[in-house]
Coordinates of C-alpha atoms and ligand atoms in Angstrom, one line a residue:
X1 CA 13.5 -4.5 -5.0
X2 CA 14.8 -7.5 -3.1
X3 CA 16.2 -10.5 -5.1
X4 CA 13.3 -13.2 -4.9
X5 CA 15.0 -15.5 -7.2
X6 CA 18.4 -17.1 -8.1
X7 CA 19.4 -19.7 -10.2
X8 CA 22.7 -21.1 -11.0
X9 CA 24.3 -23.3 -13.4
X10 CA 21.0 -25.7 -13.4
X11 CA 20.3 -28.6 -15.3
X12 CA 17.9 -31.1 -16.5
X13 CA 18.9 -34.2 -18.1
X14 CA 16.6 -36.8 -19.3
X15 CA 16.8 -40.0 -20.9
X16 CA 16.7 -40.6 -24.2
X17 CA 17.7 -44.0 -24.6
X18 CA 17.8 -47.3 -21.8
X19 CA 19.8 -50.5 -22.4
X20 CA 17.6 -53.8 -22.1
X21 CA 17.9 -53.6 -18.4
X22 CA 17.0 -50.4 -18.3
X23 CA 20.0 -48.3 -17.4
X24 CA 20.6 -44.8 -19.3
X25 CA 22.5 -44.9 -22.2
X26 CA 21.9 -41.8 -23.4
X27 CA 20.6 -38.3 -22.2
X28 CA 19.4 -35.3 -23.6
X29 CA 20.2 -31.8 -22.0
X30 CA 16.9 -30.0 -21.7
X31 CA 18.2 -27.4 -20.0
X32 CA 22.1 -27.3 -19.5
X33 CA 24.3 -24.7 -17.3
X34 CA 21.5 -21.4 -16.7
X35 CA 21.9 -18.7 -14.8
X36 CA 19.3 -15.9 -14.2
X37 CA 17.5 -13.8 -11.1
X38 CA 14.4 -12.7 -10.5
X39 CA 13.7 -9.7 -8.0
X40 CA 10.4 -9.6 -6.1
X41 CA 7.9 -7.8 -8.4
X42 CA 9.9 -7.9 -11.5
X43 CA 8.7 -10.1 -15.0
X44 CA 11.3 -12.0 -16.4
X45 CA 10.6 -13.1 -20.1
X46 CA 12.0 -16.5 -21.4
X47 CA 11.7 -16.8 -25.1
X48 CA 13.1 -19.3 -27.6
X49 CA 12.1 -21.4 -30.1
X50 CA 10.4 -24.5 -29.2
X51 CA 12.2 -27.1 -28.0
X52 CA 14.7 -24.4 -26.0
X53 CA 14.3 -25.6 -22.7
X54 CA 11.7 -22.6 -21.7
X55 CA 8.8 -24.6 -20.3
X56 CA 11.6 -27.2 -18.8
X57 CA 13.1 -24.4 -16.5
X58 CA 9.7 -23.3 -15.3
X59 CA 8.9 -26.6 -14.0
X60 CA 12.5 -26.6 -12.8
X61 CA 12.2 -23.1 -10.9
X62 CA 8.6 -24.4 -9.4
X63 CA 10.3 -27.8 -8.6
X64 CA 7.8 -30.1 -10.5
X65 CA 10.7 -31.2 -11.8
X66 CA 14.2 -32.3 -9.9
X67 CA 17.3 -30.7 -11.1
X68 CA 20.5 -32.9 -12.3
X69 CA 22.8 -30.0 -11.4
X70 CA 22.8 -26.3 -10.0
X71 CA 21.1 -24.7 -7.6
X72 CA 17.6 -23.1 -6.9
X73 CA 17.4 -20.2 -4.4
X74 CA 14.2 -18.9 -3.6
X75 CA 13.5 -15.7 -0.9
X76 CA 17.3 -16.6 0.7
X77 CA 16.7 -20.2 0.8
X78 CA 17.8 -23.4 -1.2
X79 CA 15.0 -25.0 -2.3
X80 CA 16.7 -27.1 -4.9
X81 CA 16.2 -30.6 -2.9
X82 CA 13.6 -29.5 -0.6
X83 CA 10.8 -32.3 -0.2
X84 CA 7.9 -33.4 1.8
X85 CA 6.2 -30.9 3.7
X86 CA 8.7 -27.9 3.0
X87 CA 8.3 -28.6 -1.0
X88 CA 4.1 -28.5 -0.2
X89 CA 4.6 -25.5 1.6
X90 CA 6.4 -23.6 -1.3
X91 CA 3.8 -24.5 -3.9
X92 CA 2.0 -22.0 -2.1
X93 CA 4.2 -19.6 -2.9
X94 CA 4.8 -20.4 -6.4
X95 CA 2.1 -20.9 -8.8
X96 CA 1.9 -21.9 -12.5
X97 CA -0.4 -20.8 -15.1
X98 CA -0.8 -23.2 -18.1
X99 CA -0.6 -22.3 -21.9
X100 CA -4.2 -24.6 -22.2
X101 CA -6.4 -23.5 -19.5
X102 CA -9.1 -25.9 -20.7
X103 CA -6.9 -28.8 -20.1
X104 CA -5.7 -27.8 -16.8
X105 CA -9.4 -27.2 -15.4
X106 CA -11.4 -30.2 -14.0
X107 CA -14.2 -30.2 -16.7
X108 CA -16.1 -32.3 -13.8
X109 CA -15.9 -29.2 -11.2
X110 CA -17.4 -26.0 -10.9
X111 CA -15.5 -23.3 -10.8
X112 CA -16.5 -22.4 -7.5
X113 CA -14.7 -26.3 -6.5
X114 CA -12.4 -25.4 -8.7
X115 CA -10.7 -21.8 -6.4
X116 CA -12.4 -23.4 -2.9
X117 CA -9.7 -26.5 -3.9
X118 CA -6.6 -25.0 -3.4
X119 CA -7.9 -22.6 -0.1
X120 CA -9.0 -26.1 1.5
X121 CA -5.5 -27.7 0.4
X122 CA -3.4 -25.1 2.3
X123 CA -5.8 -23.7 4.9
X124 CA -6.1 -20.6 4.1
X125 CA -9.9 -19.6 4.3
X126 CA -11.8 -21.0 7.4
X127 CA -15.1 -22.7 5.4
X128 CA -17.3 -20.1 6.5
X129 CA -15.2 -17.3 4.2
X130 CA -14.7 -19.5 1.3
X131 CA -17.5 -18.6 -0.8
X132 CA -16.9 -15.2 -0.2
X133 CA -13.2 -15.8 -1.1
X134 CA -14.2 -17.4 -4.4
X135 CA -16.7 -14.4 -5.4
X136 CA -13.4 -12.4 -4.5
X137 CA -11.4 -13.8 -6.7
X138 CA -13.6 -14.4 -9.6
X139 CA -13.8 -10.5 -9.5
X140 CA -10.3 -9.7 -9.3
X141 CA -9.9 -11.7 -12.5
X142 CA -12.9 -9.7 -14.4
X143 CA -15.7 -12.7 -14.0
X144 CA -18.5 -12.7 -12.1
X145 CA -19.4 -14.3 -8.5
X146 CA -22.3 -16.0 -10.3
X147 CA -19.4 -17.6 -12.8
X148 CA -18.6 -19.7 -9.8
X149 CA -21.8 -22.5 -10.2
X150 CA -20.6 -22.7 -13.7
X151 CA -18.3 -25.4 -15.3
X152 CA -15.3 -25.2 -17.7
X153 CA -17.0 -25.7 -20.9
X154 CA -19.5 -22.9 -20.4
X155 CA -16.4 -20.3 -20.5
X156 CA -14.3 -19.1 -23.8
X157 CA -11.1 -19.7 -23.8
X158 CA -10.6 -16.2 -22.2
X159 CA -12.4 -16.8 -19.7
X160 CA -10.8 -19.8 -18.8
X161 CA -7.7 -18.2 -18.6
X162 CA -8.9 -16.3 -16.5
X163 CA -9.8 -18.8 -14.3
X164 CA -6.5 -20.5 -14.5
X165 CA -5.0 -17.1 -13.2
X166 CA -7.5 -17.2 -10.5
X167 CA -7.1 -20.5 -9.4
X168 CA -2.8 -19.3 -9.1
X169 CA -3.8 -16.1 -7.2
X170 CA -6.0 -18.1 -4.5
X171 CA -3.3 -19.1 -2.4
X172 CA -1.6 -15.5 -2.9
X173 CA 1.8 -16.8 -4.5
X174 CA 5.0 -14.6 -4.8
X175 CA 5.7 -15.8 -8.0
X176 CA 3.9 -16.8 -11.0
X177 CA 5.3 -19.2 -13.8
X178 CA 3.0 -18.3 -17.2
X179 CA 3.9 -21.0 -19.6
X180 CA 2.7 -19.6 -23.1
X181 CA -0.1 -18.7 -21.0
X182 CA -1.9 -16.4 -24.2
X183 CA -0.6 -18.4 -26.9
X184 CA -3.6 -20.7 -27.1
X185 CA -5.7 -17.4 -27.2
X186 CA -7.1 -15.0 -29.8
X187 CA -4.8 -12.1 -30.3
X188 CA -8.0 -10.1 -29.2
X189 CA -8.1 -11.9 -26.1
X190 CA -4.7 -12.3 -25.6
X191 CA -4.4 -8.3 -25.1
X192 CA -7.6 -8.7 -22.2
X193 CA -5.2 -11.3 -20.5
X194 CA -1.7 -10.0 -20.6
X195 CA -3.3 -6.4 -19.2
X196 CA -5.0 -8.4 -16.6
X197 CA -1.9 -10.1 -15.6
X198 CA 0.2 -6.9 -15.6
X199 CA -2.8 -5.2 -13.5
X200 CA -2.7 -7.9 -10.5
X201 CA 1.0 -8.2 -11.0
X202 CA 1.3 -4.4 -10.1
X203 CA -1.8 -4.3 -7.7
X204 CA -0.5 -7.2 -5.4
X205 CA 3.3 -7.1 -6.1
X206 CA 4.2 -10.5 -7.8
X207 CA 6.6 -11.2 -9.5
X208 CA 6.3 -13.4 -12.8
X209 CA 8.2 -15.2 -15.2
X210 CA 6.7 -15.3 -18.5
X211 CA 7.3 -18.1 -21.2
X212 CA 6.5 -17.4 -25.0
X213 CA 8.1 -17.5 -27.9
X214 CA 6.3 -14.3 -29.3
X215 CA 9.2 -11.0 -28.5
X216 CA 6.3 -9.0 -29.0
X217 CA 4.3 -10.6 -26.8
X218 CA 7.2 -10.8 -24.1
X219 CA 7.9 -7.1 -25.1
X220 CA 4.1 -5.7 -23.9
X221 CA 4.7 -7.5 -20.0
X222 CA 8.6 -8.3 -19.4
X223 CA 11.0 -5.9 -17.9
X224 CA 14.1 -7.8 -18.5
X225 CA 13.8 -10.3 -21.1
X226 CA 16.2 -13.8 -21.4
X227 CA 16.7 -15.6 -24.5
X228 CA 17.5 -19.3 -24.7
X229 CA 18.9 -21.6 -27.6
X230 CA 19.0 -25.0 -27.2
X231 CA 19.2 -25.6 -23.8
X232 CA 21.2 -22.3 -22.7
X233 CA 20.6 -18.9 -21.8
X234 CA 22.6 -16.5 -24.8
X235 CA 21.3 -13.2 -23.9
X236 CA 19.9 -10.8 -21.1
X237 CA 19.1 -7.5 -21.2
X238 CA 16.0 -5.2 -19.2
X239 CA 13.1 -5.4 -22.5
X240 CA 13.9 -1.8 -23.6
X241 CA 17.5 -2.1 -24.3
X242 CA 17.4 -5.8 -26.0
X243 CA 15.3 -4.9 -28.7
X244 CA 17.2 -1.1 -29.2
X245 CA 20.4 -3.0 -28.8
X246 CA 20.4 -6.4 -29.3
X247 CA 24.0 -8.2 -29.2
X248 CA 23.6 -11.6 -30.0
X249 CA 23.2 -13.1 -33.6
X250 CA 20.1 -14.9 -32.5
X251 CA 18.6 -11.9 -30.5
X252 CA 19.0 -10.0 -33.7
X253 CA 17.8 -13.0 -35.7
X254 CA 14.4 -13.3 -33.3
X255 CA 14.0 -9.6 -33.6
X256 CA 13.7 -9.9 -37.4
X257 CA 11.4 -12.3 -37.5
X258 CA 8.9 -9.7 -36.2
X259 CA 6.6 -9.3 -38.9
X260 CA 8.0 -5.7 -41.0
X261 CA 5.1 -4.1 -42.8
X262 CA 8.0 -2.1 -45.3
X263 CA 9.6 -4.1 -47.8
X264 CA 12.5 -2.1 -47.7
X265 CA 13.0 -3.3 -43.5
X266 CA 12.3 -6.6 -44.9
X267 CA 15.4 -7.0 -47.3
X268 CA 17.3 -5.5 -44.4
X269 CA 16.1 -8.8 -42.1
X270 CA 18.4 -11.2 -40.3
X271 CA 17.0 -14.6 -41.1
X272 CA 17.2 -17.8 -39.4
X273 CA 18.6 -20.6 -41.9
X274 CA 18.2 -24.2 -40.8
X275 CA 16.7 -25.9 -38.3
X276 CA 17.7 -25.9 -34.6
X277 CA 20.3 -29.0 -34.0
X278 CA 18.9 -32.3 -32.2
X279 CA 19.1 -31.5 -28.0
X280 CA 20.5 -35.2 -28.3
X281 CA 23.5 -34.1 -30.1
X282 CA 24.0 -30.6 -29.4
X283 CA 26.9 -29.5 -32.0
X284 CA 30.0 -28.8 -30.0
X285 CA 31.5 -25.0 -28.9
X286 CA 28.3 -22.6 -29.7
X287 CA 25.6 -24.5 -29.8
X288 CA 24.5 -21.4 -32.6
X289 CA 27.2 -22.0 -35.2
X290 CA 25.6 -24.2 -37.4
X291 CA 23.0 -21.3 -37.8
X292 CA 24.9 -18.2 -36.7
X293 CA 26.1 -16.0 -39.9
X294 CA 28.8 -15.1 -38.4
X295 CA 30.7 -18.1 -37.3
X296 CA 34.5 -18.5 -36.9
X297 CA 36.3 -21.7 -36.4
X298 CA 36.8 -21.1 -32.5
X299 CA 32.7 -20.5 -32.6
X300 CA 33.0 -24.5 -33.7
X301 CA 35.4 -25.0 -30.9
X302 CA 34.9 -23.1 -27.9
X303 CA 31.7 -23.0 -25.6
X304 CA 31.2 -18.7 -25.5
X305 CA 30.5 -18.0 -21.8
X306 CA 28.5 -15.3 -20.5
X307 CA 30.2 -12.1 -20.4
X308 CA 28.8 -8.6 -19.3
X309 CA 28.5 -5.8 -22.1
X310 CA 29.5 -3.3 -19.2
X311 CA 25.9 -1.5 -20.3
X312 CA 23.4 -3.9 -17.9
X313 CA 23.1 -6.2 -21.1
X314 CA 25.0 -10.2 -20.6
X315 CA 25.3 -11.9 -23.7
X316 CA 27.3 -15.4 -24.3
X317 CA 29.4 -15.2 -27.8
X318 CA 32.6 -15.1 -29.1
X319 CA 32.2 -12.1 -31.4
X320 CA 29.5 -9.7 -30.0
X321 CA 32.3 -6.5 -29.9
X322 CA 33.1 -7.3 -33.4
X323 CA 29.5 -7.8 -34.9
X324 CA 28.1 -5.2 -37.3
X325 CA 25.4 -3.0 -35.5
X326 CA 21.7 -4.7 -35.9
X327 CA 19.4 -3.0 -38.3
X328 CA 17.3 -0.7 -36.3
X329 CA 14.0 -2.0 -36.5
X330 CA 11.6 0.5 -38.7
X331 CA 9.5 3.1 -36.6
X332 CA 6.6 0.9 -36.9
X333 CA 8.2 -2.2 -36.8
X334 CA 9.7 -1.6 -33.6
X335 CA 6.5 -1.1 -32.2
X336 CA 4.6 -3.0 -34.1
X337 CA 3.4 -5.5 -31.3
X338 CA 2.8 -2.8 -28.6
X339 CA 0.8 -0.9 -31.4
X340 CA -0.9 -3.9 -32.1
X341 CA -2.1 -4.9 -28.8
X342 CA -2.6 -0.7 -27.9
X343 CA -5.4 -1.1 -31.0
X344 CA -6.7 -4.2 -29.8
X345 CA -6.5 -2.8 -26.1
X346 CA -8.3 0.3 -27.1
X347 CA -11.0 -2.1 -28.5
X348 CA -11.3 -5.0 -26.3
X349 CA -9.6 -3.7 -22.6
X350 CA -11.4 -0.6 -21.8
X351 CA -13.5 -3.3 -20.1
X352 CA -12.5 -6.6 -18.4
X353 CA -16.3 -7.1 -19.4
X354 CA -17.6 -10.7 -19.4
X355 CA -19.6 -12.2 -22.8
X356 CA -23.0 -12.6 -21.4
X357 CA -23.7 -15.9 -19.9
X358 CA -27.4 -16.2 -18.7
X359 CA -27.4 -17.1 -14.8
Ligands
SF4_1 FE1 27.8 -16.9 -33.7 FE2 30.2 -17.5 -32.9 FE3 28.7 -15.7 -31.5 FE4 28.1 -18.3 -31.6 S1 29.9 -17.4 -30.7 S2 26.7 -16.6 -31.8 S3 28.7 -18.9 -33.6 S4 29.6 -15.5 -33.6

């Protein structure tokens, strides 16, 4: 697979406080010193609590938002202060999906208005073909051509989702950014819309990066997986390995937080105490020591830096050769989410079928 994708050491400060005329006095680090890649094809999963800096670095990636420092490289190119004509002509490339797709559909437009939009906006259809285009699309995504007279509200949230994917695969992107795209949905529904988006991912070869703070979700569509803290990257690992083997405290932490059906896993869990530090006032060294169980004073000191585990994981701490083995997760645990959305797969995906709507 070619690389599509490579960020380094980017950035996003914003301001938190202005003095009376107006001049930064204080910034917060959204998203401070990150580096990742992202081959064509390939799904990257960001997870983190809220408040990590997730959603920030898709906007970043898609530049809807400038960075303050680092660089963007998309398909060989620096795009990181592309503008004008250039920038329009990579939003074709990359699309985003939104976690409400309610709130991110014109409630005043059809649907049909809603996927002709973005053909007319980049030329891609001559008029004569766009209805065609649209029916083409609406099918791809498991709705019907007749869906396209119909307006937002008719559709369930599913369905909109749908849409939203859709309207990102109209202008044939490369890459898709899903933020928390099936968070707002039913865990029936989000199973329907994770296969979908894994079946058009490997049907027409794009690659995605997908935001949520659910591993288990991340675990059913990512191949590698990225975990972020407070602004930073701390671990990367392909999806397999990170949960078999995971090497940072807050890896291991996340993964216990998985819902264990034993008791007996559950006394073994690794549980988060505290609450994650202001971004304003990040504590100093690892940003994880005021939470991390197994803190040392150069934890409070020095900033860990990303270091290769010689096994295709990179993980940033201090300690990670030194640190007990993690728990394995139980049987059932470990699986837990994939079993869950196989059941509700079995149930629900057999059929991208559409909830009757009358025509
Ligand atoms: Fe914990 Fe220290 Fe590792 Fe940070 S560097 S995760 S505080 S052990």
């Amino acid at each position: 697979m070619s690389r599509l994708l490579e960020v380094n050491g980017l950035t996003k400060r914003f301001v938190a406080k202005a003095n009376w005329y107006g001049r930064p006095i204080r910034h917060v680090s959204a998203v401070d010193d990150i580096s990742f890649t992202l081959d064509a094809g390939e799904t990257l999963g960001l997870v983190g609590e809220s408040g990590c800096g997730k959603s920030t670095t898709g906007r970043l990636v898609l530049r809807l938002l400038d960075p303050s420092a680092g660089s963007i490289r998309y398909d060989g190119r620096d795009i990181t202060g592309i503008e004008g004509s250039a920038l329009r002509d990579l939003r074709r490339e990359m699309q985003l999906v939104f976690q409400d797709p309610y709130a991110s559909l014109n409630p005043r437009m059809t649907i049909g208005d809603i996927l002709t939009e973005p053909l007319m906006l980049h030329g891609l259809v001559p008029p004569a073909k766009r209805k065609e285009r649209v029916a083409e699309l609406l099918q791809m995504v498991g709705l019907a051509p007749f869906h396209a007279r119909r307006y937002p509200h008719e559709f369930s949230g599913g369905q909109r989702q749908r849409v939203g994917i859709a309207r990102a695969l109209a202008v044939e992107p490369n890459l898709i950014v899903a933020d928390e795209a099936v968070s707002a949905l039913d865990v029936s529904v989000q199973a329907q819309v994770l296969n979908l988006l894994k079946d058009l991912q490997a049907k027409l070869g794009i690659a995605l990066i997908f935001i949520a703070h659910d591993l288990a979700v991340v675990r059913h569509i990512a191949d590698r997986i990225a975990v972020m803290y407070l602004g930073r990257i701390v671990e990367v690992a392909p999806t397999r390995q990170l949960f078999a083997t995971p090497r940072h405290p807050y890896t291991r932490a996340l993964l216990s937080a998985i819902p264990v059906p034993q008791p007996r896993a559950a006394r073994q869990r690794e549980m988060l105490t505290g609450d994650v530090p202001s971004p304003i006032d990040p504590p100093p060294g690892c940003r994880f020591h005021t939470r991390c169980p197994f803190a040392i004073d150069r934890c409070r000191q020095e900033t860990p830096a990303m270091q290769s585990t010689g096994d295709g994981q990179e993980v940033a701490c201090h300690r990670w050769t030194e640190l007990p083995a993690a728990a394995p997760l139980p049987a059932t645990t470990d699986s837990a989410g994939a079993a869950r959305l196989a059941r509700l797969q079995a149930r629900f995906v057999q059929s991208t079928e559409v909830p009757p709507l009358s025509r």
